[in-house]
């Protein structure tokens, strides 16, 4: 009876039927009675003073219901560092700055009205390079901070400095030392569904916001704070999540368009929808930020790491969102990927007149891991050790505490490395320099929550009706990651019901308990642990009911049988066995005696018990309902930026075999092996789907995806010019599941949403080096960069 019925099984996705048949209602399709359509006018300069805005012609256009500028709404600062206002009235600092907005009866009228708004600017000197922006004579992006105090630098007041051990002592112990400089670029999240929301006030100025956010309670709190500052203190806010067409970090923060939508709805007293075009999605949505790294590492003669020193510069863009906090995750691979005793990390975030940056899948880990794993290959070469063997020497181990204070409960890194080695036929294929090569890179990532707020918790409510149907009110959101199926499997397993009995409701602040958000690869881990707690309570209630009802129902059955068959002899049964709920359990919708699961009389359908026990007459009827709030024993980072941020950590290794065309610079991936320590695969098929998707995203990050900015303007803001992989780009991905049964994970599971992306780009870079002997240190690895590197190598020879 220990074998799981549903956990670990390849149960097909359930709610996705509506998505693939076109019945799903995304924000694009969602309408409210009397709804208006909002559009935003953006700046035409990267840095300029606003001298005058004339909206008279737009206001006169038939069908226009409202035109607003910064002078029409309260001057309230919003954002992570409160460094911007909703509509800019004095100065613009980037091309995506919002200077006016329109609400009209249809999108075309709203768009036409934008063209009638005249804005007079005085252009200012701008700076687009973070290194240039740090110089004393650089133009200031912000003259004052959120408190109105003068600012004298473009460096953000977010000092990311971490150190452990003694770097100089590490140098002294080193037989080999290498220094590398690498850089990464802007990347758009490229969600299939563009950004949008609908704001609607009732007659009492209470707000319902239909929004795609993946942090519904965080979004609610930020909007309550905003409403309180515009004269609507105490008004109720409800966030309702429609079906979401992808997230990947874009929906972690409350974007400016949401506040504009609220202002337009307030002004018109009508529901207002703002929906981005694809071009807006590129030019007005915060992307993954670029970063430059200088990394120095050393090892002793045996190949054991002695120290690692990393300095990073991040282009923050003109304002601050969660992208400026990604160094908190960059520190994990820097401090804790492989065993290294002495570590130093410093990250500097810098304002420029570029588009401001946001979180994206991996939250800084892909950038930092690219630096660490590039350096690992360089150091292995300097030490004369096979790069995969070098990683095995320094692999993480279960039970260790890393320099950052991460407690490694379970670790399958060795199994991941050896799986890649074996599947790639590593020893035979490496080192040929014949245009074909193999490369490897690993990762560590949070996989059991990530405490960035005081509560890292997740709530769940469960009720069961008299038909045995189970309603689950889930505090997280479904971003398309497969959570509905996986959570249904875990609830069914924990409760003793079947996945088809489970009906899930996601993403509604009016119905759910609190949740820190569906991000950081945490949903399966958090929802699963909340489900275990809530199911235990619900099961307790059902089994108590069973202990009361089963004897009555069994005896009633005997009486009916006796009436039909007078010769029937009622068996002598020890009913005391089933009158103790501790002796009972539920499995596959049946209540049974634990000591004798096959007992011919003491097994009963659970819905029969529920029908008998729930609705039993005046004053005695009951409901079966349970709730749980799971807050893991994780820690916020302390003043030294140390602490066990997550309950458990994911490990993985990607190995890539490439073929590089020396004439064209084209890179062809012949084989990609992605081995991941997942704790326990709740649904192996869906889990592999996560790995496939993340690996493809990683290949795009490594080879082709790049937002091209020229003087702050996004030059390739559409899917024709922005090169991402499509269905035609077939990559042979071999997803390998390594199960380590994490002691804190639900059924042993870890979070796996982001890890597959993280090591892919550095593995490709290392494979390219193995194939042709040139190392590309700037992502993406384009054919032009390869040809230039080959040309440089030839010239040097």
Short mmCIF file of C-alpha atoms in Angstrom, two decimals, residues 15 216 239-242 458 460 472-479 481-485 487-488 503-509 511-512 518 523 527:
data_model
loop_
_atom_site.label_atom_id
_atom_site.label_comp_id
_atom_site.label_asym_id
_atom_site.label_seq_id
_atom_site.Cartn_x
_atom_site.Cartn_y
_atom_site.Cartn_z
CA UNK A 15 -7.48 22.39 -18.12
CA UNK A 216 -1.72 38.64 -6.89
CA UNK A 239 -7.20 41.05 -8.13
CA UNK A 240 -8.58 38.41 -10.50
CA UNK A 241 -6.21 36.44 -12.69
CA UNK A 242 -7.53 35.58 -16.15
CA UNK A 458 1.42 29.74 0.55
CA UNK A 460 -4.72 26.47 0.31
CA UNK A 472 -9.33 23.51 -4.07
CA UNK A 473 -8.85 27.26 -3.68
CA UNK A 474 -5.24 27.79 -4.61
CA UNK A 475 -3.40 30.95 -3.60
CA UNK A 476 -0.97 30.81 -6.49
CA UNK A 477 -1.52 31.49 -10.17
CA UNK A 478 -1.40 29.37 -13.27
CA UNK A 479 1.01 30.89 -15.77
CA UNK A 481 3.40 25.87 -16.21
CA UNK A 482 1.24 22.78 -15.66
CA UNK A 483 0.49 23.41 -11.99
CA UNK A 484 -3.22 22.52 -12.20
CA UNK A 485 -2.43 18.94 -13.16
CA UNK A 487 -1.44 20.01 -7.80
CA UNK A 488 -4.47 17.83 -8.60
CA UNK A 503 -11.49 21.21 -9.20
CA UNK A 504 -8.93 24.01 -8.83
CA UNK A 505 -9.56 27.74 -8.55
CA UNK A 506 -6.49 29.93 -9.03
CA UNK A 507 -5.57 33.59 -8.84
CA UNK A 508 -8.31 35.46 -6.99
CA UNK A 509 -7.49 37.49 -3.91
CA UNK A 511 -11.16 33.54 -2.65
CA UNK A 512 -7.67 32.47 -1.69
CA UNK A 518 4.15 32.10 -8.31
CA UNK A 523 4.75 26.59 -6.94
CA UNK A 527 1.45 24.21 -3.04
#
